[in-house]
Amino acid sequence: VISSGPARAGVPSSRQGPIALLCAGGALPFAVAEAMRLAGRQALIVAIAGIADPGLDRLGAHWLALGQLGKLFALLRRENCAGVVLVGAMQRPTLRSMRIDAIGWSYLFDFLRNVRRSDDGMLRGMLRWFEDQGFPVLSAGEVAPELLAPEGRIGQLAAPSEALAAAAQGFACLDAISPFDVGQALVSFGERIVAIEGAEGTDGLIDRIAELRRLGRLPRSGRDGLLLKGTKIGQSLKVDLPTIGPRTIERAAKAGLAGVVVEAGRVLVIEGQAVVAAADAAGLFLFGLKRDRSQ
Amino acid sequence: VISSGPARAGVPSSRQGPIALLCAGGALPFAVAEAMRLAGRQALIVAIAGIADPGLDRLGAHWLALGQLGKLFALLRRENCAGVVLVGAMQRPTLRSMRIDAIGWSYLFDFLRNVRRSDDGMLRGMLRWFEDQGFPVLSAGEVAPELLAPEGRIGQLAAPSEALAAAAQGFACLDAISPFDVGQALVSFGERIVAIEGAEGTDGLIDRIAELRRLGRLPRSGRDGLLLKGTKIGQSLKVDLPTIGPRTIERAAKAGLAGVVVEAGRVLVIEGQAVVAAADAAGLFLFGLKRDRSQ
């Protein structure tokens, strides 16, 4: 149970202004902003100081520290924002970097409790704050559906049927650990799951495979192994959608993996053309697997 | 379904000779042999060439390659062995190192298929061969019960109640991945599970924690984090019992972990006195948690 925080600002208003992109780290904020621009959707870029990429300045970003919730809500009201998207990689922030303002303090206890719990808890908690202030929270997939992984073969290379069988088993394993909020990805070699993502993230997971090969714990040569990435059962689809980009593919290729399977419609693909080009160049298959589940 | 291999040698005989310790790598064979010696139980040491520790020579080991099953069965019959224990760390062997003999060849197809599947499959398959030849397979815990982790506090330091709560949650996570045969250990920080063991093994898992701390992905300072190790649901308790030793504790201490919780009665503790001494010296708690389940 998450406390609903300070006094509610009344019922959600039907504002008509831009969608506010509240940007954390990494390349995803750029991809979402670009997709919205190409589709002619209005965006207000708000970057989290110390976490977001400084390059967001080029997109006219408003910079705020994570604790400046008073300023943020004022900005969103002034711009008549129709909704908020939380986008990009969060880090567990240091207290000092948060620059907590008067309204921010009133949320701090709630925030810290959620930080202690898990990534999901942290993000869900923040999400509630915006909705309590009358700003609907949308998912990156809603404002930039162009980024969602399509169903079926994505690059040139077809996924072997054994890989799709391994993917089904791997997704079942990820489902099994969903309640424990550990990770959203794993790597299997044939029918054998060899690594589950933890706090190291997907890049660290892939690097681990390279290391296991180097140590002879996995076959040293030959393109083998499957990276699998998808959503957790019951996770909010509004925040923390799994993401891949060209770097993911390059890393997977370097680790000798044979291919990547992502959950279709629920994984964001950053710089899709570069992703496909990287997969084709390295000889990796890339596949979007539709998962049938209600959540 | 595992094929039962070549013709059965009839019903299990009630032989009265020594227990054959079929020794793979690592320190466990020494610990089991020593525990049996101290308890006055007769053992025949059979070491797998290229995998077992050469130091087993000191215990008068008979050396055989993994594929020399004909020779092995003949030895077991000659010595009138009452049973067989498979003990020590298996590696996926290279074909050349196996030196497959005439009888060995007849098992090869079965073996290779199991190697492809998983550790469990490989071990379960081998286990069946011995039983088909009339040699009951016993667990290391049956012939050396002194090595099984006791219930409750093991070292000087008591385990905080939050750690035991985290352990209960962690074991539930390990149970959830049991059907996927991934690993037998994990590390949690408070309520957050940060790493699940995969092909890297427990040493690699602990090293990963040290690396995550170095990278700032986990708190850099302070003794924190819990290593958890237990059996998989439905795993054969006759082979591949989880094991810890003094090196495990030293590694955990170096990675800044606060303690270790193992499944009581189902985890082997090698060099128990050294384990306790290492935990006490480093200020780690060490606890055996009884798990209530029928298998």
PDB file of N, CA, C and O in Angstrom, chain A residues 163 165-178 182-198 200-206 208-209 225-231 242 248 252 257 259-262 291, chain B residues 177 180 182 196-198:
ATOM      1  N   ALA A 163      15.041 -21.663 -31.069  1.00  0.00           N
ATOM      2  CA  ALA A 163      15.216 -20.432 -30.306  1.00  0.00           C
ATOM      3  C   ALA A 163      13.867 -19.949 -29.776  1.00  0.00           C
ATOM      4  O   ALA A 163      13.768 -19.455 -28.646  1.00  0.00           O
ATOM      5  N   ALA A 165      11.343 -21.869 -29.064  1.00  0.00           N
ATOM      6  CA  ALA A 165      10.981 -22.779 -27.970  1.00  0.00           C
ATOM      7  C   ALA A 165      11.726 -22.380 -26.697  1.00  0.00           C
ATOM      8  O   ALA A 165      11.148 -22.331 -25.608  1.00  0.00           O
ATOM      9  N   ALA A 166      13.026 -22.082 -26.854  1.00  0.00           N
ATOM     10  CA  ALA A 166      13.813 -21.644 -25.703  1.00  0.00           C
ATOM     11  C   ALA A 166      13.263 -20.333 -25.150  1.00  0.00           C
ATOM     12  O   ALA A 166      13.241 -20.108 -23.938  1.00  0.00           O
ATOM     13  N   ALA A 167      12.791 -19.459 -26.036  1.00  0.00           N
ATOM     14  CA  ALA A 167      12.238 -18.179 -25.610  1.00  0.00           C
ATOM     15  C   ALA A 167      10.975 -18.390 -24.783  1.00  0.00           C
ATOM     16  O   ALA A 167      10.770 -17.718 -23.759  1.00  0.00           O
ATOM     17  N   ALA A 168      10.142 -19.324 -25.212  1.00  0.00           N
ATOM     18  CA  ALA A 168       8.908 -19.588 -24.463  1.00  0.00           C
ATOM     19  C   ALA A 168       9.243 -20.068 -23.051  1.00  0.00           C
ATOM     20  O   ALA A 168       8.650 -19.626 -22.064  1.00  0.00           O
ATOM     21  N   GLN A 169      10.253 -20.946 -22.962  1.00  0.00           N
ATOM     22  CA  GLN A 169      10.661 -21.443 -21.647  1.00  0.00           C
ATOM     23  C   GLN A 169      11.271 -20.303 -20.816  1.00  0.00           C
ATOM     24  O   GLN A 169      11.011 -20.175 -19.626  1.00  0.00           O
ATOM     25  N   GLY A 170      12.079 -19.482 -21.478  1.00  0.00           N
ATOM     26  CA  GLY A 170      12.715 -18.369 -20.778  1.00  0.00           C
ATOM     27  C   GLY A 170      11.698 -17.372 -20.248  1.00  0.00           C
ATOM     28  O   GLY A 170      11.818 -16.891 -19.120  1.00  0.00           O
ATOM     29  N   PHE A 171      10.692 -17.074 -21.047  1.00  0.00           N
ATOM     30  CA  PHE A 171       9.651 -16.157 -20.579  1.00  0.00           C
ATOM     31  C   PHE A 171       8.916 -16.758 -19.381  1.00  0.00           C
ATOM     32  O   PHE A 171       8.540 -16.048 -18.450  1.00  0.00           O
ATOM     33  N   ALA A 172       8.717 -18.079 -19.409  1.00  0.00           N
ATOM     34  CA  ALA A 172       8.066 -18.728 -18.268  1.00  0.00           C
ATOM     35  C   ALA A 172       8.915 -18.551 -17.007  1.00  0.00           C
ATOM     36  O   ALA A 172       8.390 -18.324 -15.913  1.00  0.00           O
ATOM     37  N   CYS A 173      10.235 -18.611 -17.174  1.00  0.00           N
ATOM     38  CA  CYS A 173      11.137 -18.404 -16.027  1.00  0.00           C
ATOM     39  C   CYS A 173      11.042 -16.958 -15.530  1.00  0.00           C
ATOM     40  O   CYS A 173      10.949 -16.703 -14.328  1.00  0.00           O
ATOM     41  N   LEU A 174      11.045 -16.007 -16.455  1.00  0.00           N
ATOM     42  CA  LEU A 174      10.913 -14.598 -16.056  1.00  0.00           C
ATOM     43  C   LEU A 174       9.571 -14.365 -15.357  1.00  0.00           C
ATOM     44  O   LEU A 174       9.483 -13.605 -14.390  1.00  0.00           O
ATOM     45  N   ASP A 175       8.521 -15.012 -15.850  1.00  0.00           N
ATOM     46  CA  ASP A 175       7.216 -14.911 -15.182  1.00  0.00           C
ATOM     47  C   ASP A 175       7.315 -15.413 -13.746  1.00  0.00           C
ATOM     48  O   ASP A 175       6.751 -14.822 -12.827  1.00  0.00           O
ATOM     49  N   ALA A 176       8.049 -16.532 -13.588  1.00  0.00           N
ATOM     50  CA  ALA A 176       8.144 -17.154 -12.256  1.00  0.00           C
ATOM     51  C   ALA A 176       8.836 -16.239 -11.254  1.00  0.00           C
ATOM     52  O   ALA A 176       8.506 -16.240 -10.068  1.00  0.00           O
ATOM     53  N   ILE A 177       9.798 -15.430 -11.731  1.00  0.00           N
ATOM     54  CA  ILE A 177      10.489 -14.542 -10.779  1.00  0.00           C
ATOM     55  C   ILE A 177       9.857 -13.157 -10.726  1.00  0.00           C
ATOM     56  O   ILE A 177      10.285 -12.310  -9.953  1.00  0.00           O
ATOM     57  N   SER A 178       8.829 -12.922 -11.537  1.00  0.00           N
ATOM     58  CA  SER A 178       8.177 -11.606 -11.542  1.00  0.00           C
ATOM     59  C   SER A 178       7.807 -11.096 -10.149  1.00  0.00           C
ATOM     60  O   SER A 178       8.060  -9.939  -9.831  1.00  0.00           O
ATOM     61  N   VAL A 182      13.172  -9.005  -9.692  1.00  0.00           N
ATOM     62  CA  VAL A 182      14.629  -9.130  -9.804  1.00  0.00           C
ATOM     63  C   VAL A 182      15.129  -8.530 -11.119  1.00  0.00           C
ATOM     64  O   VAL A 182      15.967  -7.638 -11.123  1.00  0.00           O
ATOM     65  N   GLY A 183      14.620  -9.026 -12.235  1.00  0.00           N
ATOM     66  CA  GLY A 183      15.082  -8.535 -13.534  1.00  0.00           C
ATOM     67  C   GLY A 183      14.082  -8.837 -14.623  1.00  0.00           C
ATOM     68  O   GLY A 183      13.079  -9.513 -14.400  1.00  0.00           O
ATOM     69  N   GLN A 184      14.375  -8.334 -15.805  1.00  0.00           N
ATOM     70  CA  GLN A 184      13.459  -8.460 -16.933  1.00  0.00           C
ATOM     71  C   GLN A 184      14.096  -9.183 -18.106  1.00  0.00           C
ATOM     72  O   GLN A 184      13.570  -9.161 -19.209  1.00  0.00           O
ATOM     73  N   ALA A 185      15.257  -9.770 -17.882  1.00  0.00           N
ATOM     74  CA  ALA A 185      15.973 -10.389 -19.001  1.00  0.00           C
ATOM     75  C   ALA A 185      16.714 -11.631 -18.527  1.00  0.00           C
ATOM     76  O   ALA A 185      16.986 -11.794 -17.335  1.00  0.00           O
ATOM     77  N   LEU A 186      17.023 -12.501 -19.472  1.00  0.00           N
ATOM     78  CA  LEU A 186      17.867 -13.654 -19.178  1.00  0.00           C
ATOM     79  C   LEU A 186      18.552 -14.108 -20.453  1.00  0.00           C
ATOM     80  O   LEU A 186      18.210 -13.655 -21.552  1.00  0.00           O
ATOM     81  N   VAL A 187      19.512 -14.991 -20.294  1.00  0.00           N
ATOM     82  CA  VAL A 187      20.198 -15.587 -21.446  1.00  0.00           C
ATOM     83  C   VAL A 187      20.120 -17.096 -21.325  1.00  0.00           C
ATOM     84  O   VAL A 187      20.374 -17.657 -20.258  1.00  0.00           O
ATOM     85  N   SER A 188      19.720 -17.763 -22.425  1.00  0.00           N
ATOM     86  CA  SER A 188      19.749 -19.218 -22.421  1.00  0.00           C
ATOM     87  C   SER A 188      20.602 -19.730 -23.567  1.00  0.00           C
ATOM     88  O   SER A 188      20.732 -19.099 -24.615  1.00  0.00           O
ATOM     89  N   PHE A 189      21.231 -20.863 -23.319  1.00  0.00           N
ATOM     90  CA  PHE A 189      21.975 -21.593 -24.346  1.00  0.00           C
ATOM     91  C   PHE A 189      21.204 -22.879 -24.593  1.00  0.00           C
ATOM     92  O   PHE A 189      21.148 -23.743 -23.721  1.00  0.00           O
ATOM     93  N   GLY A 190      20.604 -23.018 -25.751  1.00  0.00           N
ATOM     94  CA  GLY A 190      19.730 -24.161 -25.979  1.00  0.00           C
ATOM     95  C   GLY A 190      18.629 -24.126 -24.937  1.00  0.00           C
ATOM     96  O   GLY A 190      18.043 -23.079 -24.679  1.00  0.00           O
ATOM     97  N   GLU A 191      18.386 -25.279 -24.317  1.00  0.00           N
ATOM     98  CA  GLU A 191      17.316 -25.339 -23.326  1.00  0.00           C
ATOM     99  C   GLU A 191      17.783 -24.869 -21.956  1.00  0.00           C
ATOM    100  O   GLU A 191      17.003 -24.827 -21.019  1.00  0.00           O
ATOM    101  N   ARG A 192      19.065 -24.535 -21.849  1.00  0.00           N
ATOM    102  CA  ARG A 192      19.644 -24.238 -20.545  1.00  0.00           C
ATOM    103  C   ARG A 192      19.691 -22.731 -20.277  1.00  0.00           C
ATOM    104  O   ARG A 192      20.335 -21.981 -21.009  1.00  0.00           O
ATOM    105  N   ILE A 193      19.020 -22.299 -19.231  1.00  0.00           N
ATOM    106  CA  ILE A 193      19.088 -20.888 -18.827  1.00  0.00           C
ATOM    107  C   ILE A 193      20.370 -20.699 -18.041  1.00  0.00           C
ATOM    108  O   ILE A 193      20.581 -21.361 -17.026  1.00  0.00           O
ATOM    109  N   VAL A 194      21.239 -19.830 -18.518  1.00  0.00           N
ATOM    110  CA  VAL A 194      22.557 -19.715 -17.892  1.00  0.00           C
ATOM    111  C   VAL A 194      22.736 -18.445 -17.068  1.00  0.00           C
ATOM    112  O   VAL A 194      23.662 -18.358 -16.264  1.00  0.00           O
ATOM    113  N   ALA A 195      21.866 -17.439 -17.271  1.00  0.00           N
ATOM    114  CA  ALA A 195      22.042 -16.193 -16.530  1.00  0.00           C
ATOM    115  C   ALA A 195      20.725 -15.424 -16.475  1.00  0.00           C
ATOM    116  O   ALA A 195      20.051 -15.269 -17.486  1.00  0.00           O
ATOM    117  N   ILE A 196      20.385 -14.973 -15.280  1.00  0.00           N
ATOM    118  CA  ILE A 196      19.193 -14.149 -15.076  1.00  0.00           C
ATOM    119  C   ILE A 196      19.651 -12.751 -14.670  1.00  0.00           C
ATOM    120  O   ILE A 196      20.535 -12.606 -13.831  1.00  0.00           O
ATOM    121  N   GLU A 197      19.040 -11.751 -15.271  1.00  0.00           N
ATOM    122  CA  GLU A 197      19.412 -10.364 -14.968  1.00  0.00           C
ATOM    123  C   GLU A 197      19.094 -10.009 -13.521  1.00  0.00           C
ATOM    124  O   GLU A 197      18.048 -10.352 -12.994  1.00  0.00           O
ATOM    125  N   GLY A 198      20.019  -9.332 -12.889  1.00  0.00           N
ATOM    126  CA  GLY A 198      19.812  -8.795 -11.550  1.00  0.00           C
ATOM    127  C   GLY A 198      20.133  -7.310 -11.564  1.00  0.00           C
ATOM    128  O   GLY A 198      19.894  -6.623 -12.564  1.00  0.00           O
ATOM    129  N   GLU A 200      22.689  -5.791 -12.055  1.00  0.00           N
ATOM    130  CA  GLU A 200      23.697  -5.349 -13.015  1.00  0.00           C
ATOM    131  C   GLU A 200      23.074  -4.794 -14.283  1.00  0.00           C
ATOM    132  O   GLU A 200      23.744  -4.103 -15.055  1.00  0.00           O
ATOM    133  N   GLY A 201      21.799  -5.087 -14.538  1.00  0.00           N
ATOM    134  CA  GLY A 201      21.153  -4.599 -15.755  1.00  0.00           C
ATOM    135  C   GLY A 201      21.517  -5.438 -16.967  1.00  0.00           C
ATOM    136  O   GLY A 201      22.352  -6.349 -16.894  1.00  0.00           O
ATOM    137  N   THR A 202      20.865  -5.129 -18.098  1.00  0.00           N
ATOM    138  CA  THR A 202      21.027  -5.971 -19.289  1.00  0.00           C
ATOM    139  C   THR A 202      22.451  -5.931 -19.842  1.00  0.00           C
ATOM    140  O   THR A 202      22.990  -6.953 -20.267  1.00  0.00           O
ATOM    141  N   ASP A 203      23.087  -4.748 -19.828  1.00  0.00           N
ATOM    142  CA  ASP A 203      24.469  -4.677 -20.316  1.00  0.00           C
ATOM    143  C   ASP A 203      25.379  -5.574 -19.488  1.00  0.00           C
ATOM    144  O   ASP A 203      26.189  -6.337 -20.041  1.00  0.00           O
ATOM    145  N   GLY A 204      25.228  -5.493 -18.177  1.00  0.00           N
ATOM    146  CA  GLY A 204      26.040  -6.322 -17.288  1.00  0.00           C
ATOM    147  C   GLY A 204      25.759  -7.804 -17.493  1.00  0.00           C
ATOM    148  O   GLY A 204      26.663  -8.634 -17.431  1.00  0.00           O
ATOM    149  N   LEU A 205      24.490  -8.125 -17.741  1.00  0.00           N
ATOM    150  CA  LEU A 205      24.100  -9.521 -18.009  1.00  0.00           C
ATOM    151  C   LEU A 205      24.821 -10.050 -19.241  1.00  0.00           C
ATOM    152  O   LEU A 205      25.384 -11.153 -19.232  1.00  0.00           O
ATOM    153  N   ILE A 206      24.834  -9.260 -20.298  1.00  0.00           N
ATOM    154  CA  ILE A 206      25.481  -9.693 -21.545  1.00  0.00           C
ATOM    155  C   ILE A 206      26.991  -9.831 -21.334  1.00  0.00           C
ATOM    156  O   ILE A 206      27.613 -10.802 -21.784  1.00  0.00           O
ATOM    157  N   ARG A 208      28.440 -10.616 -18.694  1.00  0.00           N
ATOM    158  CA  ARG A 208      28.658 -11.832 -17.923  1.00  0.00           C
ATOM    159  C   ARG A 208      28.784 -13.045 -18.837  1.00  0.00           C
ATOM    160  O   ARG A 208      29.583 -13.950 -18.583  1.00  0.00           O
ATOM    161  N   ILE A 209      27.984 -13.065 -19.890  1.00  0.00           N
ATOM    162  CA  ILE A 209      28.059 -14.178 -20.839  1.00  0.00           C
ATOM    163  C   ILE A 209      29.439 -14.207 -21.500  1.00  0.00           C
ATOM    164  O   ILE A 209      30.071 -15.259 -21.618  1.00  0.00           O
ATOM    165  N   GLY A 225      23.484 -18.895 -28.028  1.00  0.00           N
ATOM    166  CA  GLY A 225      22.888 -18.201 -26.883  1.00  0.00           C
ATOM    167  C   GLY A 225      21.874 -17.167 -27.317  1.00  0.00           C
ATOM    168  O   GLY A 225      21.992 -16.544 -28.366  1.00  0.00           O
ATOM    169  N   LEU A 226      20.884 -16.999 -26.473  1.00  0.00           N
ATOM    170  CA  LEU A 226      19.720 -16.167 -26.775  1.00  0.00           C
ATOM    171  C   LEU A 226      19.503 -15.178 -25.641  1.00  0.00           C
ATOM    172  O   LEU A 226      19.406 -15.570 -24.476  1.00  0.00           O
ATOM    173  N   LEU A 227      19.431 -13.894 -25.984  1.00  0.00           N
ATOM    174  CA  LEU A 227      19.042 -12.879 -24.996  1.00  0.00           C
ATOM    175  C   LEU A 227      17.541 -12.678 -25.098  1.00  0.00           C
ATOM    176  O   LEU A 227      17.002 -12.490 -26.195  1.00  0.00           O
ATOM    177  N   LEU A 228      16.893 -12.700 -23.944  1.00  0.00           N
ATOM    178  CA  LEU A 228      15.438 -12.586 -23.872  1.00  0.00           C
ATOM    179  C   LEU A 228      15.083 -11.402 -22.986  1.00  0.00           C
ATOM    180  O   LEU A 228      15.663 -11.248 -21.918  1.00  0.00           O
ATOM    181  N   LYS A 229      14.147 -10.576 -23.440  1.00  0.00           N
ATOM    182  CA  LYS A 229      13.777  -9.425 -22.615  1.00  0.00           C
ATOM    183  C   LYS A 229      12.291  -9.146 -22.735  1.00  0.00           C
ATOM    184  O   LYS A 229      11.747  -9.128 -23.834  1.00  0.00           O
ATOM    185  N   GLY A 230      11.644  -8.927 -21.601  1.00  0.00           N
ATOM    186  CA  GLY A 230      10.207  -8.645 -21.621  1.00  0.00           C
ATOM    187  C   GLY A 230       9.755  -7.992 -20.331  1.00  0.00           C
ATOM    188  O   GLY A 230      10.576  -7.698 -19.458  1.00  0.00           O
ATOM    189  N   THR A 231       8.464  -7.763 -20.208  1.00  0.00           N
ATOM    190  CA  THR A 231       7.926  -7.145 -18.997  1.00  0.00           C
ATOM    191  C   THR A 231       7.710  -8.192 -17.917  1.00  0.00           C
ATOM    192  O   THR A 231       7.587  -9.381 -18.194  1.00  0.00           O
ATOM    193  N   PRO A 242      10.879  -2.365 -20.599  1.00  0.00           N
ATOM    194  CA  PRO A 242      12.203  -2.830 -21.016  1.00  0.00           C
ATOM    195  C   PRO A 242      12.586  -2.173 -22.338  1.00  0.00           C
ATOM    196  O   PRO A 242      11.720  -1.870 -23.154  1.00  0.00           O
ATOM    197  N   THR A 248      22.836  -2.532 -27.312  1.00  0.00           N
ATOM    198  CA  THR A 248      22.459  -3.864 -26.813  1.00  0.00           C
ATOM    199  C   THR A 248      22.854  -4.939 -27.825  1.00  0.00           C
ATOM    200  O   THR A 248      23.422  -5.982 -27.467  1.00  0.00           O
ATOM    201  N   ALA A 252      25.623  -7.823 -27.527  1.00  0.00           N
ATOM    202  CA  ALA A 252      25.216  -9.233 -27.671  1.00  0.00           C
ATOM    203  C   ALA A 252      26.085  -9.922 -28.726  1.00  0.00           C
ATOM    204  O   ALA A 252      26.494 -11.070 -28.558  1.00  0.00           O
ATOM    205  N   LEU A 257      26.453 -14.038 -28.787  1.00  0.00           N
ATOM    206  CA  LEU A 257      25.071 -14.524 -28.782  1.00  0.00           C
ATOM    207  C   LEU A 257      24.560 -14.688 -30.212  1.00  0.00           C
ATOM    208  O   LEU A 257      25.010 -14.012 -31.137  1.00  0.00           O
ATOM    209  N   GLY A 259      21.187 -14.513 -31.020  1.00  0.00           N
ATOM    210  CA  GLY A 259      20.008 -13.711 -31.304  1.00  0.00           C
ATOM    211  C   GLY A 259      19.373 -13.098 -30.074  1.00  0.00           C
ATOM    212  O   GLY A 259      19.806 -13.347 -28.941  1.00  0.00           O
ATOM    213  N   VAL A 260      18.368 -12.279 -30.339  1.00  0.00           N
ATOM    214  CA  VAL A 260      17.659 -11.548 -29.295  1.00  0.00           C
ATOM    215  C   VAL A 260      16.158 -11.704 -29.545  1.00  0.00           C
ATOM    216  O   VAL A 260      15.693 -11.514 -30.662  1.00  0.00           O
ATOM    217  N   VAL A 261      15.427 -12.078 -28.502  1.00  0.00           N
ATOM    218  CA  VAL A 261      13.969 -12.142 -28.587  1.00  0.00           C
ATOM    219  C   VAL A 261      13.392 -11.183 -27.557  1.00  0.00           C
ATOM    220  O   VAL A 261      13.749 -11.249 -26.380  1.00  0.00           O
ATOM    221  N   VAL A 262      12.547 -10.272 -28.007  1.00  0.00           N
ATOM    222  CA  VAL A 262      11.902  -9.324 -27.093  1.00  0.00           C
ATOM    223  C   VAL A 262      10.396  -9.535 -27.131  1.00  0.00           C
ATOM    224  O   VAL A 262       9.851 -10.078 -28.096  1.00  0.00           O
ATOM    225  N   ARG A 291       3.228 -12.087 -26.424  1.00  0.00           N
ATOM    226  CA  ARG A 291       2.850 -12.908 -25.278  1.00  0.00           C
ATOM    227  C   ARG A 291       1.387 -12.655 -24.979  1.00  0.00           C
ATOM    228  O   ARG A 291       0.946 -11.517 -24.928  1.00  0.00           O
TER     229      ARG A 291
ATOM    230  N   ILE B 177      12.210 -20.611  -9.395  1.00  0.00           N
ATOM    231  CA  ILE B 177      13.021 -20.910 -10.575  1.00  0.00           C
ATOM    232  C   ILE B 177      13.496 -22.359 -10.598  1.00  0.00           C
ATOM    233  O   ILE B 177      14.144 -22.786 -11.557  1.00  0.00           O
ATOM    234  N   PHE B 180      13.367 -24.504 -13.672  1.00  0.00           N
ATOM    235  CA  PHE B 180      14.190 -24.084 -14.802  1.00  0.00           C
ATOM    236  C   PHE B 180      15.658 -24.445 -14.606  1.00  0.00           C
ATOM    237  O   PHE B 180      16.478 -24.193 -15.486  1.00  0.00           O
ATOM    238  N   VAL B 182      18.276 -23.348 -12.947  1.00  0.00           N
ATOM    239  CA  VAL B 182      19.228 -22.269 -13.223  1.00  0.00           C
ATOM    240  C   VAL B 182      20.330 -22.234 -12.172  1.00  0.00           C
ATOM    241  O   VAL B 182      21.500 -22.343 -12.503  1.00  0.00           O
ATOM    242  N   ILE B 196      20.854 -13.529  -8.952  1.00  0.00           N
ATOM    243  CA  ILE B 196      20.514 -14.951  -8.911  1.00  0.00           C
ATOM    244  C   ILE B 196      21.650 -15.725  -9.569  1.00  0.00           C
ATOM    245  O   ILE B 196      22.138 -15.330 -10.630  1.00  0.00           O
ATOM    246  N   GLU B 197      22.068 -16.799  -8.948  1.00  0.00           N
ATOM    247  CA  GLU B 197      23.157 -17.610  -9.479  1.00  0.00           C
ATOM    248  C   GLU B 197      22.779 -18.246 -10.814  1.00  0.00           C
ATOM    249  O   GLU B 197      21.678 -18.745 -10.990  1.00  0.00           O
ATOM    250  N   GLY B 198      23.688 -18.188 -11.761  1.00  0.00           N
ATOM    251  CA  GLY B 198      23.529 -18.880 -13.032  1.00  0.00           C
ATOM    252  C   GLY B 198      24.735 -19.764 -13.272  1.00  0.00           C
ATOM    253  O   GLY B 198      25.299 -20.337 -12.329  1.00  0.00           O
TER     254      GLY B 198
END
